[in-house]
PDB file of C-alpha atoms in Angstrom:
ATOM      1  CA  UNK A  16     -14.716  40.697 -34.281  1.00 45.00           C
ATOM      2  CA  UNK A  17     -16.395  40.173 -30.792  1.00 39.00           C
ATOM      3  CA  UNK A  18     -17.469  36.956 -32.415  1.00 46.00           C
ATOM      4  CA  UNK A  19     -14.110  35.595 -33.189  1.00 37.00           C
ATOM      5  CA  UNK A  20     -12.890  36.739 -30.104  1.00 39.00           C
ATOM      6  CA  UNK A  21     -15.486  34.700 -28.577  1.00 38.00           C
ATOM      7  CA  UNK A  22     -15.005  31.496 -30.576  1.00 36.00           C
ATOM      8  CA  UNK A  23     -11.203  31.611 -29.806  1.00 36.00           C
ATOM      9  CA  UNK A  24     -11.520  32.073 -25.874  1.00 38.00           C
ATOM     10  CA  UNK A  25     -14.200  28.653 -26.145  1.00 39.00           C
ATOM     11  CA  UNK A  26     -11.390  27.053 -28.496  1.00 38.00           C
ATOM     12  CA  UNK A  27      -8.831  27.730 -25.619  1.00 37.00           C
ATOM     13  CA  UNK A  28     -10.900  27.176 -22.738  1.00 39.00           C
ATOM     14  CA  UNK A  29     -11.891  23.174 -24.472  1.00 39.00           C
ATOM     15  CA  UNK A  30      -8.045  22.536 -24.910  1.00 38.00           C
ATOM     16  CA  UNK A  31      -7.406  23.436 -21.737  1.00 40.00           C
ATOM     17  CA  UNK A  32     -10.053  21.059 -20.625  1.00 40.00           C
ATOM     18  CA  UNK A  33      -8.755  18.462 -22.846  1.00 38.00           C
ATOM     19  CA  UNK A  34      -5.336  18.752 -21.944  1.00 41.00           C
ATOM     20  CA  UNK A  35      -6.318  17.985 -18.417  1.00 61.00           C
ATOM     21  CA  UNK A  36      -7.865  14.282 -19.088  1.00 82.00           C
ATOM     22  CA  UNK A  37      -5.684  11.745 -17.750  1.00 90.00           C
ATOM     23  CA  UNK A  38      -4.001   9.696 -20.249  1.00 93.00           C
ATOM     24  CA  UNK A  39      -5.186   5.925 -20.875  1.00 94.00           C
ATOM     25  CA  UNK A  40      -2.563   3.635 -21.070  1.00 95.00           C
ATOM     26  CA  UNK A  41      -2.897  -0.780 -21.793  1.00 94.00           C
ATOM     27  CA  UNK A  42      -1.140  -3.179 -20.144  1.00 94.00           C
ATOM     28  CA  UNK A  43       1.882  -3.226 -21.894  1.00 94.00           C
ATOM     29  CA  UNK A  44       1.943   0.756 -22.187  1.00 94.00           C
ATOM     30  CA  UNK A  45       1.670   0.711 -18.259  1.00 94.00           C
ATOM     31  CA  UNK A  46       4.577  -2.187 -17.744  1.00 93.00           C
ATOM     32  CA  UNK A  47       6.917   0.067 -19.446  1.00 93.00           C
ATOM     33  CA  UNK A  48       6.118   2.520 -17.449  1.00 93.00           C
ATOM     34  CA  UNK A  49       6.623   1.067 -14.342  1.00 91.00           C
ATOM     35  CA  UNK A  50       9.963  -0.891 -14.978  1.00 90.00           C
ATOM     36  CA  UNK A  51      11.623   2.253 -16.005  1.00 82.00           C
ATOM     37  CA  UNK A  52      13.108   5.114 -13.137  1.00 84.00           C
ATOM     38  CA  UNK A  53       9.717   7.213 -12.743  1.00 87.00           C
ATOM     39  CA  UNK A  54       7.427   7.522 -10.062  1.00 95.00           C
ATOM     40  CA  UNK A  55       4.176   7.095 -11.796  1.00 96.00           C
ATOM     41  CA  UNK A  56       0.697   7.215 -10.231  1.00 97.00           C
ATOM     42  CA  UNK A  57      -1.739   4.860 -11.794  1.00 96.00           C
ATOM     43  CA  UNK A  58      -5.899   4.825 -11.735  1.00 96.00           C
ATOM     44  CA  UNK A  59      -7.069   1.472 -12.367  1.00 95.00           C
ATOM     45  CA  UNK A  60     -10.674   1.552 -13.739  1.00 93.00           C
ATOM     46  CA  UNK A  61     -13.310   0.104 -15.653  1.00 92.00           C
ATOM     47  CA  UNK A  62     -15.839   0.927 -17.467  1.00 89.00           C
ATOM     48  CA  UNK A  63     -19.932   1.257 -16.126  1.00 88.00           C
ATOM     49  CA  UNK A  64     -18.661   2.074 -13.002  1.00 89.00           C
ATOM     50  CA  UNK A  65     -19.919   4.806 -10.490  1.00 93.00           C
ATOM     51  CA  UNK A  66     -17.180   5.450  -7.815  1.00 92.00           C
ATOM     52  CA  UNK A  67     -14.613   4.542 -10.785  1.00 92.00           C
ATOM     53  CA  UNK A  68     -15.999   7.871 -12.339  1.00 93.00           C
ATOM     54  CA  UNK A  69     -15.918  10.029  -9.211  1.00 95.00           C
ATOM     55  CA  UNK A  70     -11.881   8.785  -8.614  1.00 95.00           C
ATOM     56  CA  UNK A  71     -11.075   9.918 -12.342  1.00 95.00           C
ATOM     57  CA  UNK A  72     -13.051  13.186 -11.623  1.00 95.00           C
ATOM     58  CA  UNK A  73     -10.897  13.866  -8.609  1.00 96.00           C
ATOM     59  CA  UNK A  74      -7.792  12.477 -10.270  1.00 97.00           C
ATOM     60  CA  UNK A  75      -8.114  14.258 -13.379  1.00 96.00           C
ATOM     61  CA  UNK A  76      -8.848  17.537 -11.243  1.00 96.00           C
ATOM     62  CA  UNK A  77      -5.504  17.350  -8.928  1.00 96.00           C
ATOM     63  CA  UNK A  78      -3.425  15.200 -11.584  1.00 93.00           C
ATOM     64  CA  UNK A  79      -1.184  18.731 -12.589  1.00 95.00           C
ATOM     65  CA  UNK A  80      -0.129  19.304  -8.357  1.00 96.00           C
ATOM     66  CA  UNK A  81       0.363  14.880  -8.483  1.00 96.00           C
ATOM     67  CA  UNK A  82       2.796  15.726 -11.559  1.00 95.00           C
ATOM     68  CA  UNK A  83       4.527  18.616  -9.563  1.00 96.00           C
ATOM     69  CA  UNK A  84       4.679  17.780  -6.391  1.00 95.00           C
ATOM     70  CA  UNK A  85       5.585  13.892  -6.824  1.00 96.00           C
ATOM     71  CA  UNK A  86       7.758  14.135  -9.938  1.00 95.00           C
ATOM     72  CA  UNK A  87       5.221  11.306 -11.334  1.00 95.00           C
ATOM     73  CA  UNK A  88       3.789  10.403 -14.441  1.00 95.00           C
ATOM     74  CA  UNK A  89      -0.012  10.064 -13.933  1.00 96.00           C
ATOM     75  CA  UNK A  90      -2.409   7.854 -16.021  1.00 96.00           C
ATOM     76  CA  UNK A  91      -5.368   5.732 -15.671  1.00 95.00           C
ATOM     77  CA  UNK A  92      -5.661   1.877 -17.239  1.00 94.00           C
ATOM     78  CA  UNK A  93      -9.249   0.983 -17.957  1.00 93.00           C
ATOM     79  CA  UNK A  94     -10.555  -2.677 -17.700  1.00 91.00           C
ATOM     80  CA  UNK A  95      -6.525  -3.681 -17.836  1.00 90.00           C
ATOM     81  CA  UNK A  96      -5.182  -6.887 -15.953  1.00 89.00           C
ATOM     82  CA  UNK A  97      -2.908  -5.404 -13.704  1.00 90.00           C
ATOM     83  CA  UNK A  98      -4.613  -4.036 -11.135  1.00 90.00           C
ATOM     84  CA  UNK A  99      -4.984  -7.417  -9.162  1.00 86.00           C
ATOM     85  CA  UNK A 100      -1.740  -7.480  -8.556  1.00 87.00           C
ATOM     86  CA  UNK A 101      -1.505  -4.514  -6.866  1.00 87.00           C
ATOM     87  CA  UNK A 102      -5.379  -4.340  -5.467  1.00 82.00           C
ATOM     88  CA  UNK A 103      -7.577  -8.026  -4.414  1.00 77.00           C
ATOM     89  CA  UNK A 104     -10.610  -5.950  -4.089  1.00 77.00           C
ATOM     90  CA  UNK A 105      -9.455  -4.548  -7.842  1.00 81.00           C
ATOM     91  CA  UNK A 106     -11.155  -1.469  -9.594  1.00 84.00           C
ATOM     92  CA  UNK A 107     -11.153   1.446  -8.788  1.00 93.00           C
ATOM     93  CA  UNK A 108      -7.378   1.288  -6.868  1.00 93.00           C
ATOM     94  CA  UNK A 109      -5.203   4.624  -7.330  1.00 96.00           C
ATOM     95  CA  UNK A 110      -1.289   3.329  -6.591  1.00 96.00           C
ATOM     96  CA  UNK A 111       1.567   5.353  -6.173  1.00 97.00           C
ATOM     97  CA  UNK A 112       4.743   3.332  -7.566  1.00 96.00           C
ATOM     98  CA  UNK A 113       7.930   4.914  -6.243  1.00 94.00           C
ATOM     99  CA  UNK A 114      10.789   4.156  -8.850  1.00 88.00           C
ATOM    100  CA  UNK A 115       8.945   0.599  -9.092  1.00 89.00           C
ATOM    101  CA  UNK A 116       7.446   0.272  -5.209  1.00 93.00           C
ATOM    102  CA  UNK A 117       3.683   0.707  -4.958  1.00 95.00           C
ATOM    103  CA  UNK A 118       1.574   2.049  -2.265  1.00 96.00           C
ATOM    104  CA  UNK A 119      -2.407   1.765  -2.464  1.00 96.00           C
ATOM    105  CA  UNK A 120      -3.803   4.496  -1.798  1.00 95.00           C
ATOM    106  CA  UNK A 121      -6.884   4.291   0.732  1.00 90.00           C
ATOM    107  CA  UNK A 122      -9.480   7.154   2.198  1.00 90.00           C
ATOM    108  CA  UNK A 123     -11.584   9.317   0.490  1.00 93.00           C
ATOM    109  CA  UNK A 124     -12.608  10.247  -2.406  1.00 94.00           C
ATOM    110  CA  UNK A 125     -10.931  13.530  -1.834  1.00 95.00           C
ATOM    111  CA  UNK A 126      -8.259  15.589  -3.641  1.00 94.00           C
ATOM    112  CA  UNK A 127      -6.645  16.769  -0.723  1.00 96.00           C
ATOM    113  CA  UNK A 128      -6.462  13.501   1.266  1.00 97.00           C
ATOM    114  CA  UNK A 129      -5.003  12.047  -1.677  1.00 97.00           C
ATOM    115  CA  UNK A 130      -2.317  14.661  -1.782  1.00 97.00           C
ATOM    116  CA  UNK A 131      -1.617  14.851   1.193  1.00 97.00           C
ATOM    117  CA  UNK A 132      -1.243  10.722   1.290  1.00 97.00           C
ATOM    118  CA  UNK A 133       1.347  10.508  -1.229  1.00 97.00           C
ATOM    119  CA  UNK A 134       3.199  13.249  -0.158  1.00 97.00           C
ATOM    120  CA  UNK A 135       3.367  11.894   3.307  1.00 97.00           C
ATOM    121  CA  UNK A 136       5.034   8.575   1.575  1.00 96.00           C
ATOM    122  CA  UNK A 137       7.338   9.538  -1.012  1.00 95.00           C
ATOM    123  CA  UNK A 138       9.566   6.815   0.425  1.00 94.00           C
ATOM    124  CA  UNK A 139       8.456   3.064   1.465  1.00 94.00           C
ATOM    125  CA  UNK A 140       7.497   2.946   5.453  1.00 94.00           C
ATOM    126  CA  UNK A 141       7.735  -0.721   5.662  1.00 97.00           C
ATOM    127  CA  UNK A 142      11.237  -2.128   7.116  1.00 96.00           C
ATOM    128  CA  UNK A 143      12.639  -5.518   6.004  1.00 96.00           C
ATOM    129  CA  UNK A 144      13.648  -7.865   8.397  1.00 97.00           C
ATOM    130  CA  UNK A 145      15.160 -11.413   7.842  1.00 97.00           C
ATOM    131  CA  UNK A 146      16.668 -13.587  10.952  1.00 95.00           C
ATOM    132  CA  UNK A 147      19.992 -11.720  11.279  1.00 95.00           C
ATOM    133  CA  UNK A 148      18.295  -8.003  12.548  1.00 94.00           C
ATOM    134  CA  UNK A 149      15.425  -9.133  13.687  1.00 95.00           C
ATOM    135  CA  UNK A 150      15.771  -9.433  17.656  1.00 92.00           C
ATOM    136  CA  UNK A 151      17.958  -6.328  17.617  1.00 90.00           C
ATOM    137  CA  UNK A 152      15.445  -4.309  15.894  1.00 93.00           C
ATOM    138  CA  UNK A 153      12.277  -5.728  16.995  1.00 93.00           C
ATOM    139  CA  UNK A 154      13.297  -6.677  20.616  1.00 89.00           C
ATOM    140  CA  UNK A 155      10.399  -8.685  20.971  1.00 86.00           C
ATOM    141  CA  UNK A 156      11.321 -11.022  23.187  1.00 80.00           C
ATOM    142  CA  UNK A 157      12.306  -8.758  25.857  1.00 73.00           C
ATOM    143  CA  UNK A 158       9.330  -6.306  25.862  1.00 65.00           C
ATOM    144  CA  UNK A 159       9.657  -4.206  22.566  1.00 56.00           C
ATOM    145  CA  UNK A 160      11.121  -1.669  23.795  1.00 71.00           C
ATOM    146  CA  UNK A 161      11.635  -0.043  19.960  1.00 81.00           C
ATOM    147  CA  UNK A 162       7.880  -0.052  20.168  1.00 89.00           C
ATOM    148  CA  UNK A 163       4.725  -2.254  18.421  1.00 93.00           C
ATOM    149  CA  UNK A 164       5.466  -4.183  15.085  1.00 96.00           C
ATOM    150  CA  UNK A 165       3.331  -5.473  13.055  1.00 97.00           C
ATOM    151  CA  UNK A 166       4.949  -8.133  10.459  1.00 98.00           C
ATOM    152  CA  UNK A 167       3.524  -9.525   7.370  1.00 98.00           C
ATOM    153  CA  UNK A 168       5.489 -13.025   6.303  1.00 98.00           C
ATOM    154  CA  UNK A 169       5.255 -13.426   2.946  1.00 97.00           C
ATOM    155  CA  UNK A 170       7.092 -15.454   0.304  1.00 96.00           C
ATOM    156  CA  UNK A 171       7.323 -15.871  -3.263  1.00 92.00           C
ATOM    157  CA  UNK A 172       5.231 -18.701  -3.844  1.00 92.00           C
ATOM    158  CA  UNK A 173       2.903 -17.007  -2.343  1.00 94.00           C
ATOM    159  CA  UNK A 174       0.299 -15.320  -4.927  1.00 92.00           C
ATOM    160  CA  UNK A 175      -1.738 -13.973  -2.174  1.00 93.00           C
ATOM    161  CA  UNK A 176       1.419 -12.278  -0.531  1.00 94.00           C
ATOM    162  CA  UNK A 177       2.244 -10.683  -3.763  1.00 91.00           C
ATOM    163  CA  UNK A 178      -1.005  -8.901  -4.535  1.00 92.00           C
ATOM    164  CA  UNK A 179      -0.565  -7.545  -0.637  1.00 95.00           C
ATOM    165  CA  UNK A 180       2.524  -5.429  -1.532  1.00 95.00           C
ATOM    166  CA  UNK A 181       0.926  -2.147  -2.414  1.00 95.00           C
ATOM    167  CA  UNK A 182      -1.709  -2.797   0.494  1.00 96.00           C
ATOM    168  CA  UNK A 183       1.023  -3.633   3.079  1.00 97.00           C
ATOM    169  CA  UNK A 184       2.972  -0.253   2.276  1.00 97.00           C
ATOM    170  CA  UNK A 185      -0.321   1.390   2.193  1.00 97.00           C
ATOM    171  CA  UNK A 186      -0.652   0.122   6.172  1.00 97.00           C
ATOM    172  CA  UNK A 187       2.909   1.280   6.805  1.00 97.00           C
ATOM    173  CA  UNK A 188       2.287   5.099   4.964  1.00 96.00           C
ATOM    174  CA  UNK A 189      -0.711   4.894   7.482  1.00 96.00           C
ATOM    175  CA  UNK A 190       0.486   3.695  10.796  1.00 97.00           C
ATOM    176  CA  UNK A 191       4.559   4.795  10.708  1.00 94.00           C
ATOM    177  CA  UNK A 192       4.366   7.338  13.240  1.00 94.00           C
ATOM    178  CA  UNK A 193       2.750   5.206  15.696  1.00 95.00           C
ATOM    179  CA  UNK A 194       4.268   1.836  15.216  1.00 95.00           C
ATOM    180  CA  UNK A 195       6.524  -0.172  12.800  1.00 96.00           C
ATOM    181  CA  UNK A 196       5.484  -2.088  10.050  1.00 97.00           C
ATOM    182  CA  UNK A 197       7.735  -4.597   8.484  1.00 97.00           C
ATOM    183  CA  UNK A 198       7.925  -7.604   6.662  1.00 97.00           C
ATOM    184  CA  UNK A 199       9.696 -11.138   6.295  1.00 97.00           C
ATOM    185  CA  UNK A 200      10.028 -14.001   3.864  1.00 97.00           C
ATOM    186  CA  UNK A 201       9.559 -16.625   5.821  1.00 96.00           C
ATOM    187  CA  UNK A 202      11.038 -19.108   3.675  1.00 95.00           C
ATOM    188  CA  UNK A 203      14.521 -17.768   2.946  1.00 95.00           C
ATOM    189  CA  UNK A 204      15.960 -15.076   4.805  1.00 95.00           C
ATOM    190  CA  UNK A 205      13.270 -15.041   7.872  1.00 95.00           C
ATOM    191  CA  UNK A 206      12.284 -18.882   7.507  1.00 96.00           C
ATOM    192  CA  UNK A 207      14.313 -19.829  11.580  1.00 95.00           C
ATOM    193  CA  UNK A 208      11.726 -16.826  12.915  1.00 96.00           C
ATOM    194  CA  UNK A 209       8.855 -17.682  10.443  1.00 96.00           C
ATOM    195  CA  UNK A 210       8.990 -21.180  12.937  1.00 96.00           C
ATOM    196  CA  UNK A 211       9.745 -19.554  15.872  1.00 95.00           C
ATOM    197  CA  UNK A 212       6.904 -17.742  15.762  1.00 95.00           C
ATOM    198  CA  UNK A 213       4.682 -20.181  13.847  1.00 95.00           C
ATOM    199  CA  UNK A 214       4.126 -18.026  11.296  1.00 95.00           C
ATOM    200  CA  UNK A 215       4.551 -21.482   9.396  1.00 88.00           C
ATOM    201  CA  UNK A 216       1.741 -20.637   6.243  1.00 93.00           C
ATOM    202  CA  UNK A 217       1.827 -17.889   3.929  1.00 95.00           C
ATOM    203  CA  UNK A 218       0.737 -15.135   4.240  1.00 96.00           C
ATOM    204  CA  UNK A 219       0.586 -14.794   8.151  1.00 97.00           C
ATOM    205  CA  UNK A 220       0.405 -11.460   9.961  1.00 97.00           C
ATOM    206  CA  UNK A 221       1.623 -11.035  13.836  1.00 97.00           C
ATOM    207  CA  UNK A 222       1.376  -8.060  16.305  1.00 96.00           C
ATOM    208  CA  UNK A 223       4.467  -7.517  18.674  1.00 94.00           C
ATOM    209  CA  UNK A 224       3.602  -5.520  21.629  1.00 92.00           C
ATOM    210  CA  UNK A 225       5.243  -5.491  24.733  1.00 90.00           C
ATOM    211  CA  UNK A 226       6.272  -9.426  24.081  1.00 90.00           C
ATOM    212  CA  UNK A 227       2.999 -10.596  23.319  1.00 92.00           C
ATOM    213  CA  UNK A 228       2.143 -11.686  19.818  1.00 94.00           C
ATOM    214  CA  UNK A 229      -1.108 -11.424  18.864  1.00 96.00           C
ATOM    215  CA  UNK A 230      -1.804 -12.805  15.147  1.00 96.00           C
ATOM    216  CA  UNK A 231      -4.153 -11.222  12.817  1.00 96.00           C
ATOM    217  CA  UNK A 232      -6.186 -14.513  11.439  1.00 93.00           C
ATOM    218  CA  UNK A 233      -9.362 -12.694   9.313  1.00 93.00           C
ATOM    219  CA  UNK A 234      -9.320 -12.926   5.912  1.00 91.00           C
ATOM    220  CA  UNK A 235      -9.896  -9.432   5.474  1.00 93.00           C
ATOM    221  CA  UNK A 236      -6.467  -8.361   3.631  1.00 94.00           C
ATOM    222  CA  UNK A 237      -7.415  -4.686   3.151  1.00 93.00           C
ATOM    223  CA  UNK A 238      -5.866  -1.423   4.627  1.00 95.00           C
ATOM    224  CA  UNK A 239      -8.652  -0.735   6.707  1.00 95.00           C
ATOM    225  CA  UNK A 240      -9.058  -4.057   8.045  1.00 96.00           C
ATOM    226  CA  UNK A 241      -5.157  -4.308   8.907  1.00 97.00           C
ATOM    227  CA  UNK A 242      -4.839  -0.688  10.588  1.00 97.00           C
ATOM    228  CA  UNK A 243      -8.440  -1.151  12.953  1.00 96.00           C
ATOM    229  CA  UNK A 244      -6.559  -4.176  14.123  1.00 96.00           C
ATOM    230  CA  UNK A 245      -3.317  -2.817  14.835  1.00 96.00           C
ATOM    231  CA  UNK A 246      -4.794   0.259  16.722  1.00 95.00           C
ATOM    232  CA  UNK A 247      -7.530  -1.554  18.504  1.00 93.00           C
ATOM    233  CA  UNK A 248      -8.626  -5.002  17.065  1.00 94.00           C
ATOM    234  CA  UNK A 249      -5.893  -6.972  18.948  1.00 94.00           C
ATOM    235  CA  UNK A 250      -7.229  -5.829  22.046  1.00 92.00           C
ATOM    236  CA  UNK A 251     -10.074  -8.582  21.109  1.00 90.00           C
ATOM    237  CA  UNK A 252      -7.333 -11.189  21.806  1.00 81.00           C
ATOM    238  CA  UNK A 253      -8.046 -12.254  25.634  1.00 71.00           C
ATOM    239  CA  UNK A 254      -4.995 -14.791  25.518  1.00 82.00           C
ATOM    240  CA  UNK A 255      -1.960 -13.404  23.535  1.00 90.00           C
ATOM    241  CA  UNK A 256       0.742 -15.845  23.507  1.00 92.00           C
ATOM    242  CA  UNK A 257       4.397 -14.632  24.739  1.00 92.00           C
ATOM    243  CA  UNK A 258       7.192 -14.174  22.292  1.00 91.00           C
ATOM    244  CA  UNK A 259       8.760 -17.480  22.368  1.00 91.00           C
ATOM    245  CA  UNK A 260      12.689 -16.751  23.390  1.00 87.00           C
ATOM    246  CA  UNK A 261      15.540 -17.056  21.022  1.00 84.00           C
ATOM    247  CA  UNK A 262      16.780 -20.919  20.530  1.00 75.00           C
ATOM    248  CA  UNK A 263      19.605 -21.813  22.153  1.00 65.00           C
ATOM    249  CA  UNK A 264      22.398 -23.409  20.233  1.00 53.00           C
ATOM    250  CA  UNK A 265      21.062 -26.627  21.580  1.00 46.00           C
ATOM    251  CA  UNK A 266      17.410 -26.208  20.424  1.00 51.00           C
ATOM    252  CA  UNK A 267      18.495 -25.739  16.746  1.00 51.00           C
TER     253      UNK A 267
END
């Protein structure tokens, strides 16, 4: 009897176990997924890899609170051809899509830090601006007074630009309480400030602050390299150029 008892508390304790692993999806498993109306938070992996294995571990440990506490589906793909899309510096990447809008996730290997990451942006940070707001939000030619921004101008012949979505959210979950993050297509609805500011190539990156522009030009397009210079790295800059003014109707 003892030993049955014994064998069935093993038997439970191994499902248990197993019902924890996160579930592997492929490509076109994961591309469901994300075009339907879930959050889902996505692993990317691959195989013979040693800080791939100590994400899953942590992933696989906290993936029950991710469920709760994000409403989110959570799953890993393994050796898949997504993840460059949402990661250049690829496997491992853990993303957090929000009804379809990612955010990289980027820190430490740590289960709290990565709760407390995607709980802090359960809704996108960065702010879209095209020519019509973008002096009245920005104010940059008069001194920022709504604060710093930092602007990414993108467009969508841009390949580059696209794989910099979930990285340039991942900035803006990092930086929103101390400055605003925002971005512009600087061929359609942003293309007359795209030139005024020469942000003339995609992608091009630009730091308002107190109407001085300071432009990010390392190739570095990672989270870590995009917050150091926001906080600190523009300071590098000893001749910042001045916000050029708004056109005048004659100018245009």
């Amino acid at each position: 009897m003892l030993q049955f008892i014994f064998v069935v508390i093993i038997g439970l304790s191994l499902g248990n176990a197993a019902a924890q692993d996160l579930r592997r999806v492929d490509d076109t498993e994961l591309i469901q997924l994300l075009t339907g109306n879930s959050n889902v938070v996505v692993l990317f992996n691959k195989n013979n890899c040693q800080r791939c294995l100590e994400y899953e571990n942590v992933v696989t440990k906290i993936h029950p609170q991710l469920e709760e506490t994000l409403s989110a589906v959570v799953v890993q793909s393994v050796d898949g051809n997504l993840v460059s899309i949402y990661d250049p510096s690829k496997e491992p990447a853990l993303v957090f899509f929000r009804r379809g809008i990612p955010i990289l996730y980027h820190g430490e290997v740590n289960d709290d830090e990565i709760l407390d990451f995607f709980n802090d942006n359960l809704e996108p940070a960065v702010k879209e601006l095209s020519d019509d707001n973008f002096e009245h939000l920005t104010q940059a030619s008069s001194g920022a007074t709504t604060g710093d921004w930092f602007v990414f101008f993108y467009s969508a012949e841009c390949t580059v630009c696209q794989r910099l979505y979930a990285v340039w959210e991942s900035v803006g979950g990092k930086l929103k309480r101390k400055l605003n993050i925002a971005r512009m297509n600087s061929l359609e609805s942003g293309s007359s400030t795209a030139k005024r500011l020469g942000a003339l190539e995609s992608p091009a990156f630009i730091f308002l602050r107190q109407g001085k522009m300071y432009r990010y030009l390392a190739k570095q397009y990672s989270p870590e390299a995009f917050v150091q210079f926001a906080e600190k790295g523009y300071l590098t800059q000893s001749h910042p150029q001045p916000v050029p003014e708004i056109p005048s109707a004659v100018d245009l």
